[in-house]
Coordinates of C-alpha atoms and ligand atoms in Angstrom, one line a residue:
M937 CA -5.8 7.4 -32.6
N938 CA -3.4 6.6 -35.4
E939 CA -4.5 3.3 -36.9
L940 CA -1.0 2.3 -37.8
L941 CA -0.3 2.1 -34.1
R942 CA -3.1 -0.3 -33.4
L943 CA -1.0 -3.3 -34.1
S944 CA -1.7 -6.9 -33.8
R945 CA 0.9 -9.4 -32.7
R946 CA 1.3 -10.6 -36.3
N947 CA 1.8 -7.1 -37.7
A948 CA 4.8 -5.1 -38.3
L949 CA 6.1 -3.2 -35.4
R950 CA 6.3 0.4 -36.6
V951 CA 7.1 3.7 -35.1
T952 CA 5.6 6.5 -36.9
G953 CA 5.2 10.2 -36.4
T954 CA 5.7 13.6 -37.7
G955 CA 7.9 16.5 -36.9
L956 CA 10.8 15.4 -34.8
F957 CA 9.9 11.7 -35.1
T958 CA 12.0 9.6 -37.2
T959 CA 9.8 7.2 -39.2
T960 CA 11.2 3.9 -38.6
V961 CA 10.0 0.5 -39.7
L962 CA 11.4 -1.9 -37.1
G963 CA 10.4 -5.1 -38.6
G964 CA 8.0 -7.1 -40.7
S965 CA 6.1 -10.1 -39.3
G966 CA 8.1 -12.6 -37.4
L967 CA 11.8 -11.9 -36.8
S968 CA 12.4 -10.3 -40.1
V969 CA 14.4 -7.3 -39.1
S970 CA 16.6 -7.0 -42.1
A971 CA 19.9 -5.4 -42.1
T972 CA 22.5 -3.9 -40.1
D973 CA 22.9 -2.6 -36.6
H974 CA 21.8 0.9 -36.3
V975 CA 20.1 3.2 -33.9
E976 CA 17.1 5.4 -34.7
Q977 CA 15.8 7.9 -32.3
I978 CA 12.3 8.9 -31.2
E979 CA 11.4 12.0 -29.2
A980 CA 8.3 13.9 -28.3
S981 CA 6.5 16.0 -30.8
E982 CA 3.1 17.7 -31.0
S983 CA 1.7 14.5 -32.3
D984 CA 3.2 12.4 -29.5
L985 CA 2.8 15.1 -26.9
W986 CA 3.1 12.9 -23.8
R987 CA 6.3 11.1 -24.7
P988 CA 8.6 12.0 -21.8
G989 CA 11.6 14.2 -22.2
F990 CA 13.7 12.4 -19.5
H991 CA 11.8 9.4 -18.3
F992 CA 11.8 6.0 -20.0
A993 CA 8.8 5.1 -22.2
P994 CA 8.5 2.3 -24.8
P995 CA 8.7 3.1 -28.6
Q996 CA 5.1 1.8 -28.6
G997 CA 2.8 -0.6 -27.0
W998 CA 2.3 -1.2 -23.3
I999 CA 4.8 -1.4 -20.4
N1000 CA 4.4 -2.0 -16.7
D1001 CA 6.9 -3.1 -14.1
P1002 CA 10.7 -2.6 -14.4
N1003 CA 12.4 -6.0 -14.4
G1004 CA 15.9 -7.5 -14.4
L1005 CA 17.6 -4.4 -13.0
V1006 CA 21.3 -5.0 -13.0
Y1007 CA 24.4 -2.9 -13.7
H1008 CA 27.3 -4.6 -15.5
E1009 CA 30.4 -3.2 -17.2
G1010 CA 29.2 0.3 -17.6
V1011 CA 25.6 -0.5 -18.5
Y1012 CA 22.4 -0.1 -16.5
H1013 CA 20.0 -2.8 -17.8
L1014 CA 16.3 -2.0 -17.7
F1015 CA 14.1 -4.9 -18.7
F1016 CA 10.4 -4.3 -18.4
Q1017 CA 7.0 -5.9 -18.7
Y1018 CA 6.1 -5.3 -22.3
N1019 CA 3.4 -5.8 -24.9
P1020 CA 4.9 -4.1 -28.0
Y1021 CA 1.9 -4.7 -30.2
N1022 CA -0.8 -2.5 -28.6
P1023 CA -1.2 -0.2 -25.6
F1024 CA -2.9 -2.8 -23.4
W1025 CA -1.7 -5.5 -21.0
E1026 CA -1.7 -8.8 -22.8
D1027 CA 0.7 -11.6 -23.8
I1028 CA 3.4 -10.1 -21.5
E1029 CA 7.1 -10.5 -22.4
W1030 CA 10.3 -8.8 -21.3
G1031 CA 11.5 -5.8 -23.3
H1032 CA 15.0 -4.5 -22.9
A1033 CA 16.7 -1.1 -22.7
T1034 CA 20.1 0.0 -21.5
S1035 CA 21.7 3.3 -20.4
E1036 CA 25.0 4.5 -19.2
D1037 CA 23.6 7.3 -17.1
L1038 CA 20.0 6.2 -16.2
F1039 CA 18.5 8.9 -18.4
E1040 CA 19.5 8.3 -22.0
W1041 CA 18.0 4.9 -23.0
T1042 CA 18.4 2.7 -25.9
Y1043 CA 15.7 0.1 -26.6
H1044 CA 16.9 -3.3 -27.8
G1045 CA 13.7 -5.2 -28.4
V1046 CA 12.1 -8.2 -26.7
K1047 CA 14.5 -10.5 -24.8
L1048 CA 12.1 -12.9 -23.1
P1049 CA 9.3 -13.5 -25.5
F1050 CA 5.8 -14.6 -24.7
D1051 CA 5.5 -18.4 -25.2
E1052 CA 2.6 -18.6 -27.6
E1053 CA 2.7 -22.3 -27.9
N1054 CA 2.2 -23.0 -24.2
N1055 CA 0.5 -19.7 -23.4
I1056 CA 3.1 -18.7 -20.8
G1057 CA 3.6 -15.0 -20.0
K1058 CA 6.9 -13.7 -18.7
F1059 CA 6.1 -11.9 -15.5
S1060 CA 8.3 -9.8 -13.3
G1061 CA 11.6 -10.5 -11.7
G1062 CA 15.1 -9.3 -11.0
G1063 CA 18.6 -9.5 -12.4
T1064 CA 22.1 -10.1 -10.9
V1065 CA 25.7 -10.9 -12.0
D1066 CA 27.1 -14.3 -11.3
T1067 CA 30.7 -13.1 -10.7
Q1068 CA 31.8 -16.5 -9.4
N1069 CA 30.1 -18.6 -12.0
T1070 CA 28.1 -20.5 -9.4
A1071 CA 25.5 -21.5 -12.0
G1072 CA 28.0 -22.6 -14.6
F1073 CA 26.6 -20.3 -17.3
G1074 CA 29.9 -18.5 -17.4
E1075 CA 31.9 -16.0 -15.3
D1076 CA 30.1 -12.7 -14.9
A1077 CA 27.0 -14.1 -16.6
L1078 CA 23.9 -11.9 -16.1
I1079 CA 21.2 -14.1 -14.6
L1080 CA 17.6 -12.9 -14.9
S1081 CA 14.8 -14.3 -12.7
Y1082 CA 11.2 -14.2 -13.8
T1083 CA 7.9 -15.8 -13.4
G1084 CA 6.4 -18.2 -15.9
A1085 CA 2.7 -17.3 -15.8
H1086 CA 0.8 -20.3 -17.3
L1087 CA -2.3 -18.6 -18.4
N1088 CA -4.2 -21.7 -19.3
E1089 CA -3.6 -23.6 -16.0
S1090 CA -3.4 -20.6 -13.8
I1091 CA -0.1 -21.6 -12.4
Q1092 CA 2.9 -19.4 -11.7
D1093 CA 6.5 -20.7 -11.4
Q1094 CA 10.0 -19.2 -11.0
R1095 CA 12.4 -19.4 -13.9
I1096 CA 15.8 -18.1 -14.9
A1097 CA 17.6 -17.0 -18.0
Y1098 CA 21.1 -15.9 -18.6
S1099 CA 23.3 -13.8 -20.8
T1100 CA 27.1 -14.1 -21.3
D1101 CA 27.3 -11.1 -23.6
N1102 CA 26.1 -8.4 -21.2
G1103 CA 22.4 -8.7 -22.2
K1104 CA 22.8 -8.7 -26.0
T1105 CA 21.4 -12.3 -26.2
V1106 CA 19.4 -13.9 -23.4
T1107 CA 18.9 -17.7 -23.2
A1108 CA 16.3 -19.3 -21.0
Y1109 CA 17.7 -22.0 -18.7
A1110 CA 16.9 -25.4 -20.2
D1111 CA 15.5 -27.0 -17.0
N1112 CA 13.1 -24.3 -16.0
P1113 CA 11.3 -23.8 -13.7
V1114 CA 13.7 -23.6 -10.8
V1115 CA 11.0 -23.2 -8.2
D1116 CA 7.6 -24.6 -8.8
T1117 CA 4.9 -25.0 -6.1
N1118 CA 1.9 -25.4 -8.4
D1119 CA 0.4 -22.2 -7.1
P1120 CA -1.7 -19.7 -9.0
E1121 CA -0.4 -16.6 -7.3
F1122 CA 3.3 -17.0 -6.7
R1123 CA 5.5 -14.5 -8.5
D1124 CA 8.2 -11.8 -9.0
P1125 CA 11.4 -13.5 -7.9
N1126 CA 14.3 -11.2 -7.2
V1127 CA 17.7 -12.6 -6.3
F1128 CA 20.9 -11.1 -4.7
W1129 CA 24.1 -12.5 -3.3
Y1130 CA 24.1 -12.7 0.5
E1131 CA 27.8 -12.3 1.3
P1132 CA 27.9 -13.5 5.0
N1133 CA 26.5 -16.9 4.1
E1134 CA 28.0 -16.9 0.6
H1135 CA 24.8 -17.9 -1.1
W1136 CA 22.0 -16.4 -3.2
I1137 CA 18.8 -15.3 -1.7
M1138 CA 15.6 -15.2 -3.7
V1139 CA 12.7 -13.0 -2.4
V1140 CA 9.4 -13.9 -4.1
S1141 CA 5.8 -13.1 -3.5
R1142 CA 3.3 -15.8 -2.5
A1143 CA 0.5 -13.4 -3.4
A1144 CA -2.3 -15.5 -1.9
D1145 CA -2.5 -18.2 0.8
G1146 CA -1.0 -21.4 -0.8
D1147 CA -4.2 -23.4 -0.4
D1148 CA -3.9 -25.2 -3.8
N1149 CA -0.5 -26.6 -3.4
G1150 CA -0.8 -28.8 -0.4
D1151 CA 2.0 -27.0 1.6
E1152 CA -0.4 -24.4 3.0
R1153 CA 2.1 -21.7 3.0
P1154 CA 0.6 -18.3 4.0
A1155 CA 0.5 -15.2 1.8
G1156 CA 3.6 -13.1 2.2
I1157 CA 7.2 -12.7 0.9
E1158 CA 9.1 -16.0 0.8
F1159 CA 12.8 -16.3 1.1
Y1160 CA 14.8 -19.1 -0.6
S1161 CA 18.5 -19.8 -0.6
S1162 CA 20.8 -21.4 -3.2
E1163 CA 24.5 -22.0 -3.8
D1164 CA 24.2 -22.1 -7.5
H1165 CA 21.1 -19.9 -8.4
I1166 CA 19.4 -23.1 -9.7
D1167 CA 18.6 -25.4 -6.7
W1168 CA 16.6 -23.4 -4.2
T1169 CA 15.8 -24.2 -0.5
Y1170 CA 12.8 -22.6 1.2
E1171 CA 13.9 -20.6 4.2
S1172 CA 10.9 -18.6 5.6
T1173 CA 8.0 -16.3 4.9
F1174 CA 7.4 -12.8 6.1
T1175 CA 3.6 -12.9 6.3
I1176 CA 1.0 -10.3 5.7
D1177 CA -0.4 -11.2 9.1
E1178 CA 3.0 -10.4 10.7
Y1179 CA 3.1 -7.1 8.9
E1180 CA -0.3 -6.2 10.1
D1181 CA 0.6 -7.0 13.7
V1182 CA 3.7 -4.8 13.5
V1183 CA 1.8 -2.0 11.8
A1184 CA -0.8 -2.1 14.5
E1185 CA 2.0 -1.4 17.0
I1186 CA 4.0 1.3 15.3
E1187 CA 3.0 4.8 15.3
T1188 CA 2.4 6.2 11.9
N1189 CA 2.3 9.8 11.0
N1190 CA 0.4 9.8 7.8
G1191 CA -3.2 9.4 7.1
V1192 CA -3.1 7.5 3.8
Y1193 CA -2.1 4.1 4.9
N1194 CA -4.4 1.3 4.2
D1195 CA -3.5 -1.2 6.9
T1196 CA -4.9 -4.1 5.2
V1197 CA -3.1 -5.6 2.3
D1198 CA -4.8 -7.6 -0.4
L1199 CA -1.5 -8.9 -1.7
W1200 CA 2.1 -8.1 -2.2
E1201 CA 4.0 -8.1 -5.4
C1202 CA 7.5 -7.3 -6.7
P1203 CA 9.6 -7.7 -3.5
D1204 CA 13.1 -6.1 -3.4
L1205 CA 15.4 -6.6 -0.4
F1206 CA 18.6 -4.8 0.2
E1207 CA 20.9 -3.5 3.0
L1208 CA 21.5 0.2 3.5
P1209 CA 23.8 2.1 5.7
V1210 CA 22.1 4.5 8.2
E1211 CA 23.7 7.7 7.3
G1212 CA 25.6 9.3 10.2
T1213 CA 25.9 6.0 12.2
D1214 CA 27.9 2.8 11.9
E1215 CA 24.7 0.9 11.5
T1216 CA 22.9 -0.8 8.6
K1217 CA 19.3 -1.8 8.2
W1218 CA 17.5 -3.9 5.7
V1219 CA 14.8 -2.6 3.5
L1220 CA 12.1 -4.8 2.0
T1221 CA 10.3 -2.9 -0.7
V1222 CA 6.9 -4.4 -1.6
S1223 CA 4.2 -3.3 -4.0
V1224 CA 0.8 -3.5 -2.3
Q1225 CA -2.3 -4.4 -4.3
G1226 CA -5.8 -3.3 -3.3
D1227 CA -5.2 0.4 -3.2
P1228 CA -1.9 0.2 -5.2
H1229 CA 1.1 1.7 -3.6
V1230 CA 4.7 0.9 -2.6
D1231 CA 5.8 0.3 1.0
H1232 CA 9.4 0.2 2.3
L1233 CA 9.5 -2.2 5.3
I1234 CA 12.6 -1.4 7.4
G1235 CA 14.1 -4.1 9.6
E1236 CA 16.7 -6.9 9.9
F1237 CA 17.6 -9.8 7.7
D1238 CA 19.9 -12.6 8.9
G1239 CA 20.1 -14.7 5.7
H1240 CA 17.0 -16.7 6.6
E1241 CA 14.3 -14.4 8.0
F1242 CA 13.2 -10.8 7.7
T1243 CA 12.0 -9.0 10.9
M1244 CA 10.1 -5.8 10.4
E1245 CA 10.5 -2.8 12.6
D1246 CA 9.1 0.1 10.8
R1247 CA 7.7 1.2 7.4
E1248 CA 7.6 4.1 5.1
L1249 CA 5.3 4.9 2.2
A1250 CA 7.5 5.2 -0.9
D1251 CA 5.4 7.7 -2.7
Y1252 CA 2.2 9.6 -1.9
G1253 CA 1.0 10.0 -5.5
Y1254 CA -1.2 7.7 -7.5
D1255 CA 1.5 6.8 -10.0
Y1256 CA 4.4 4.7 -8.5
F1257 CA 4.3 1.0 -8.5
A1258 CA 6.5 -2.2 -8.8
A1259 CA 9.6 -0.3 -7.6
M1260 CA 12.8 -2.4 -7.9
S1261 CA 16.5 -1.5 -7.5
W1262 CA 19.6 -2.1 -9.6
D1263 CA 21.7 -4.9 -8.3
N1264 CA 25.5 -4.6 -8.5
E1265 CA 25.3 -0.7 -8.6
P1266 CA 28.9 0.5 -8.9
N1267 CA 28.7 3.5 -6.6
D1268 CA 27.4 1.7 -3.5
C1269 CA 24.1 3.4 -3.9
R1270 CA 20.7 1.9 -4.0
I1271 CA 18.8 3.2 -7.0
Q1272 CA 15.2 2.3 -7.5
I1273 CA 12.8 2.9 -10.3
G1274 CA 9.1 2.3 -10.5
W1275 CA 6.4 2.1 -13.0
A1276 CA 4.9 5.6 -12.9
A1277 CA 1.3 4.4 -13.3
H1278 CA -1.7 3.1 -11.5
W1279 CA -3.4 -0.2 -12.3
P1280 CA -7.0 0.9 -11.8
Y1281 CA -7.0 3.4 -14.6
M1282 CA -4.2 2.4 -16.9
D1283 CA -6.5 1.1 -19.6
F1284 CA -8.3 4.5 -19.7
I1285 CA -5.5 7.1 -19.8
P1286 CA -5.0 8.8 -23.1
E1287 CA -2.3 7.3 -25.4
T1288 CA -0.6 7.9 -28.7
G1289 CA 0.2 4.3 -29.5
W1290 CA 2.0 3.6 -26.2
R1291 CA 1.1 3.5 -22.5
G1292 CA 3.3 3.6 -19.4
I1293 CA 6.4 5.5 -18.3
M1294 CA 9.0 4.7 -15.6
S1295 CA 9.6 7.1 -12.7
V1296 CA 12.8 9.0 -12.5
P1297 CA 15.5 6.6 -11.0
R1298 CA 15.8 7.4 -7.3
N1299 CA 18.4 7.0 -4.7
V1300 CA 17.1 5.4 -1.6
A1301 CA 18.8 6.3 1.7
L1302 CA 18.3 5.9 5.4
E1303 CA 19.1 8.4 8.1
G1304 CA 18.3 8.9 11.8
E1305 CA 18.8 7.0 15.0
E1306 CA 17.9 3.6 16.3
S1307 CA 14.4 4.6 17.5
D1308 CA 13.6 6.8 14.5
I1309 CA 15.1 5.7 11.3
R1310 CA 13.8 7.6 8.3
L1311 CA 13.9 7.0 4.6
R1312 CA 14.8 9.5 1.9
E1313 CA 14.5 9.3 -1.9
Y1314 CA 16.0 11.7 -4.4
P1315 CA 16.7 11.7 -8.1
A1316 CA 19.7 9.8 -9.4
E1317 CA 22.7 12.2 -9.6
K1318 CA 23.1 12.3 -13.3
L1319 CA 19.9 14.3 -13.6
V1320 CA 21.9 17.5 -13.0
D1321 CA 23.7 16.8 -16.3
L1322 CA 20.4 17.4 -18.2
R1323 CA 20.2 21.0 -16.9
Q1324 CA 20.3 23.5 -19.7
D1325 CA 19.1 27.1 -19.3
K1326 CA 18.4 28.5 -15.9
L1327 CA 15.0 29.9 -16.6
A1328 CA 14.5 31.6 -13.3
D1329 CA 16.6 32.4 -10.3
V1330 CA 14.6 34.1 -7.5
S1331 CA 15.7 34.8 -4.0
K1332 CA 14.1 36.6 -1.1
E1333 CA 11.0 37.6 -2.8
M1334 CA 7.4 37.8 -1.5
V1335 CA 4.5 36.0 -3.1
T1336 CA 1.0 37.3 -2.5
S1337 CA -2.3 37.0 -4.3
C1338 CA -1.2 39.9 -6.5
R1339 CA 2.6 39.4 -6.7
D1340 CA 4.2 36.6 -8.5
P1341 CA 8.1 36.9 -8.8
L1342 CA 8.1 34.4 -11.7
E1343 CA 6.4 37.0 -13.9
D1344 CA 9.8 38.7 -14.4
T1345 CA 11.5 35.4 -15.4
N1346 CA 11.5 32.9 -18.3
A1347 CA 10.1 30.1 -16.2
N1348 CA 8.1 27.9 -18.5
G1349 CA 8.5 24.7 -20.4
R1350 CA 7.6 21.0 -20.7
S1351 CA 10.6 19.3 -19.1
L1352 CA 11.8 21.2 -16.0
E1353 CA 13.6 20.9 -12.7
I1354 CA 12.4 23.3 -10.1
I1355 CA 14.2 23.6 -6.7
M1356 CA 12.7 26.0 -4.2
T1357 CA 12.8 26.9 -0.5
I1358 CA 9.7 28.6 0.7
D1359 CA 8.7 30.2 4.0
P1360 CA 4.9 30.2 4.1
H1361 CA 5.2 33.2 6.5
S1362 CA 1.8 34.7 7.0
A1363 CA 0.1 32.9 4.1
D1364 CA -2.5 30.2 4.6
T1365 CA -1.5 28.5 1.4
V1366 CA 1.4 29.0 -1.0
G1367 CA 2.0 27.1 -4.2
L1368 CA 3.1 26.6 -7.7
R1369 CA 1.2 26.0 -10.9
V1370 CA 3.0 24.0 -13.7
R1371 CA 2.1 23.0 -17.2
E1372 CA -0.3 25.9 -17.2
G1373 CA -2.2 26.8 -20.3
E1374 CA -5.5 28.0 -21.6
N1375 CA -7.4 24.9 -20.5
D1376 CA -5.2 23.1 -18.1
Q1377 CA -2.9 23.4 -15.1
S1378 CA -1.4 21.2 -12.4
V1379 CA -1.4 22.8 -9.0
I1380 CA 1.0 22.2 -6.1
T1381 CA -0.3 23.8 -2.8
Y1382 CA 1.2 23.9 0.7
Y1383 CA -1.4 24.1 3.5
T1384 CA 0.3 25.8 6.5
D1385 CA -2.3 24.8 9.0
K1386 CA -2.2 21.1 8.0
N1387 CA 1.6 20.9 7.2
Q1388 CA 0.4 19.2 4.0
L1389 CA 1.4 19.4 0.4
E1390 CA -1.3 18.8 -2.2
F1391 CA -1.0 18.0 -5.9
D1392 CA -4.2 18.8 -7.8
R1393 CA -4.6 17.4 -11.3
L1394 CA -8.3 18.0 -11.7
E1395 CA -7.5 20.4 -14.6
S1396 CA -4.2 18.9 -15.6
S1397 CA -5.3 17.0 -18.7
V1398 CA -6.3 18.1 -22.2
D1399 CA -9.9 16.9 -22.1
G1400 CA -10.1 16.8 -18.3
P1401 CA -10.5 13.7 -16.2
A1402 CA -14.3 13.8 -16.6
D1403 CA -13.6 12.2 -19.9
G1404 CA -12.7 9.0 -18.1
F1405 CA -8.9 9.2 -18.1
Y1406 CA -8.8 8.2 -14.5
D1407 CA -11.1 6.1 -12.4
P1408 CA -13.9 8.1 -10.9
G1409 CA -12.8 9.6 -7.6
Q1410 CA -9.1 9.1 -8.3
E1411 CA -8.6 11.9 -10.7
D1412 CA -8.0 14.9 -8.6
T1413 CA -5.8 15.4 -5.6
T1414 CA -3.1 13.5 -3.7
T1415 CA -1.5 14.9 -0.5
M1416 CA 1.6 14.2 1.5
P1417 CA 2.6 15.4 5.0
L1418 CA 5.4 17.9 5.0
E1419 CA 6.6 19.4 8.2
L1420 CA 8.1 22.9 8.3
R1421 CA 11.9 22.5 8.9
E1422 CA 13.6 24.1 11.9
D1423 CA 14.0 27.4 10.1
G1424 CA 10.3 27.5 9.2
T1425 CA 10.7 26.6 5.5
I1426 CA 9.8 23.8 3.2
Q1427 CA 12.0 22.6 0.4
L1428 CA 10.7 21.2 -2.8
R1429 CA 12.4 19.7 -5.8
V1430 CA 9.8 19.3 -8.6
L1431 CA 10.4 17.3 -11.8
V1432 CA 8.0 18.3 -14.5
D1433 CA 7.8 16.3 -17.7
R1434 CA 5.5 15.8 -20.7
S1435 CA 3.2 13.5 -18.8
S1436 CA 4.3 13.5 -15.1
V1437 CA 5.1 15.6 -12.1
E1438 CA 7.3 14.2 -9.3
I1439 CA 7.7 16.2 -6.1
F1440 CA 10.5 15.5 -3.7
G1441 CA 9.8 17.3 -0.4
N1442 CA 12.3 18.3 2.2
G1443 CA 15.3 16.6 0.7
G1444 CA 13.3 13.6 -0.5
R1445 CA 11.8 12.9 2.9
R1446 CA 8.4 12.7 1.1
V1447 CA 7.7 12.0 -2.5
M1448 CA 4.7 12.3 -4.7
T1449 CA 4.4 11.1 -8.3
N1450 CA 1.4 11.7 -10.6
Q1451 CA 0.7 11.4 -14.3
I1452 CA -0.8 14.4 -16.2
F1453 CA -1.8 14.7 -19.8
P1454 CA -1.6 18.4 -20.6
D1455 CA -1.9 20.2 -23.9
W1456 CA 1.3 20.6 -25.9
D1457 CA 1.0 24.4 -25.5
S1458 CA 0.5 24.4 -21.8
T1459 CA 3.9 25.4 -20.7
G1460 CA 3.3 28.1 -18.2
M1461 CA 4.3 28.4 -14.6
S1462 CA 3.3 30.7 -11.7
L1463 CA 3.6 31.1 -8.0
F1464 CA 0.7 32.0 -5.8
A1465 CA -0.2 32.6 -2.1
D1466 CA -3.5 33.1 -0.4
K1467 CA -4.6 35.0 2.7
G1468 CA -1.2 36.6 3.4
A1469 CA 2.3 36.7 2.0
A1470 CA 4.8 33.9 1.6
R1471 CA 8.5 34.3 1.0
V1472 CA 10.5 32.6 -1.6
E1473 CA 13.9 32.1 0.1
D1474 CA 15.4 30.8 -3.2
M1475 CA 14.1 29.2 -6.3
V1476 CA 15.8 28.1 -9.5
V1477 CA 14.1 26.6 -12.6
Y1478 CA 16.1 24.6 -15.1
D1479 CA 15.1 23.5 -18.6
L1480 CA 16.0 19.8 -18.8
A1481 CA 17.4 18.5 -22.1
S1482 CA 15.2 16.0 -23.8
Q1483 CA 16.7 12.5 -24.1
P1484 CA 15.5 10.9 -27.3
L1485 CA 14.9 7.1 -27.1
G1486 CA 17.4 5.2 -29.1
I1487 CA 16.2 2.2 -30.9
E1488 CA 18.7 -0.4 -31.8
L1489 CA 17.9 -2.7 -34.7
H1490 CA 19.8 -5.8 -35.5
E1491 CA 19.3 -9.3 -36.5
G1492 CA 18.5 -11.5 -33.5
S1493 CA 17.3 -8.7 -31.3
H1494 CA 13.9 -10.4 -31.1
L1495 CA 12.1 -7.4 -32.6
R1496 CA 9.2 -8.9 -34.4
Ligands
FRU1290 C1 2.8 -5.9 -10.7 C2 2.5 -7.2 -11.5 C3 3.4 -8.4 -11.1 C4 3.4 -9.3 -12.2 C5 3.3 -8.3 -13.4 C6 2.5 -8.8 -14.6 O1 2.5 -4.8 -11.4 O2 1.1 -7.6 -11.2 O3 3.0 -9.0 -9.9 O4 4.5 -10.1 -12.3 O5 2.6 -7.2 -12.9 O6 2.7 -8.0 -15.6

């Protein structure tokens, strides 16, 4: 790998590259970014071949969870767990990026730096707008909540920081921490305004039984309330034991659930209308460690306690974690984004000076009736604005083992949106290959007998997973249940990018996200069917415009 990119904390932060890259020196050692405000751009090139076209990735270094998600005055803020110095998890701080449309991002540097003197990492948390100035930081101040992870003493406490200039400068609250229970596994505070009681609610994970702190609180998600976002009162815990009891009772229609939870992280609680009814339900999104995945727990919240009624797996792929949603979203939508990655193998995946991408931002919606409320996720609306050429437009064509209707089209590329309705008809399997090349391919297959969609990435990466990109046994396939709809078809919306494939099945009823690391030249696409003929009712393929990452440089932006 490029030695320039193997940077130590004390070195200059540099973005280098060839071709489309702009060579940009972001700073010398310390805070020595000289000069004026300006924006440079980075985009993918053959030498940075997995840099996404339309997903967020850092200029360099390591990212994990999205943090401090809040919308304010035309700007979506995306803070994130960040180590800008090398592509590994260490000395975590909060990086910052903003966007007006959730697709074109500008990176602004580190806003909550690692505290080297006290060895305190800045772990995950949420963001909100204090419209009534309850905390006294100023009207409409952004308030960020985060965990202080004391790496020496193994203690985690909850802290806040604020910004009165819409994120440009962020100041840590002088009397941090605001919640401290002396516990080693207590993190990821996320705060929202609970209108009926006119107070703030903090959801935070007590990731292990609180046996060290004398209060013996059980592992689970804790709820605190506050009138000023500073003084917090413990309200209740939704425990992992309670969850397991409910799960044992409810019927679940997928086979991948692991009913035992090691620990929960990154809670996110919000109320959603149930489409087509007058009802609302609360959704508690939690990231589950053990076999990492994200669960949506559906139920009721009364300002004090959460009661769970049902659950949905957010994503059936390997690569979706730490999902959180934007607070204060202007369109009354709930848009979540996750880290499109998987802890167990993140140190092994190939890299070109950076590691980690975010998922596509997703709307989360509920539909159904009291006894059967279902969740849907689908890409944020503005994705359609990235559409460029329509590379294929197929309708009412048969697919067989020797007939591929895509052959007569221009369907190929590295950043694509594919929308298709397929009737498996008499075929046993029908599917689509993307990022297909001489040595690699990613294969999406529908199995009619099992009503199951499979994503196979065994051959999806340049050198193949056998080279240790993924953990042994986790490299190849993921599956999701997908019922035929009433008319006998399935509907897929597939987002292909330089290093990921996201599949939204049947209007987002099921979702599956996986990373891939294909060759630059693997841009092919084909349809296939086996043992019979399937019918493409309709299929369109769009080339999606690349969104270069803007990099803003200015004095005081904490770029080091
Ligand atoms: C989830 C997580 C959080 C923690 C952060 C540290 O991915 O483990 O619980 O705050 O990562 O980077």
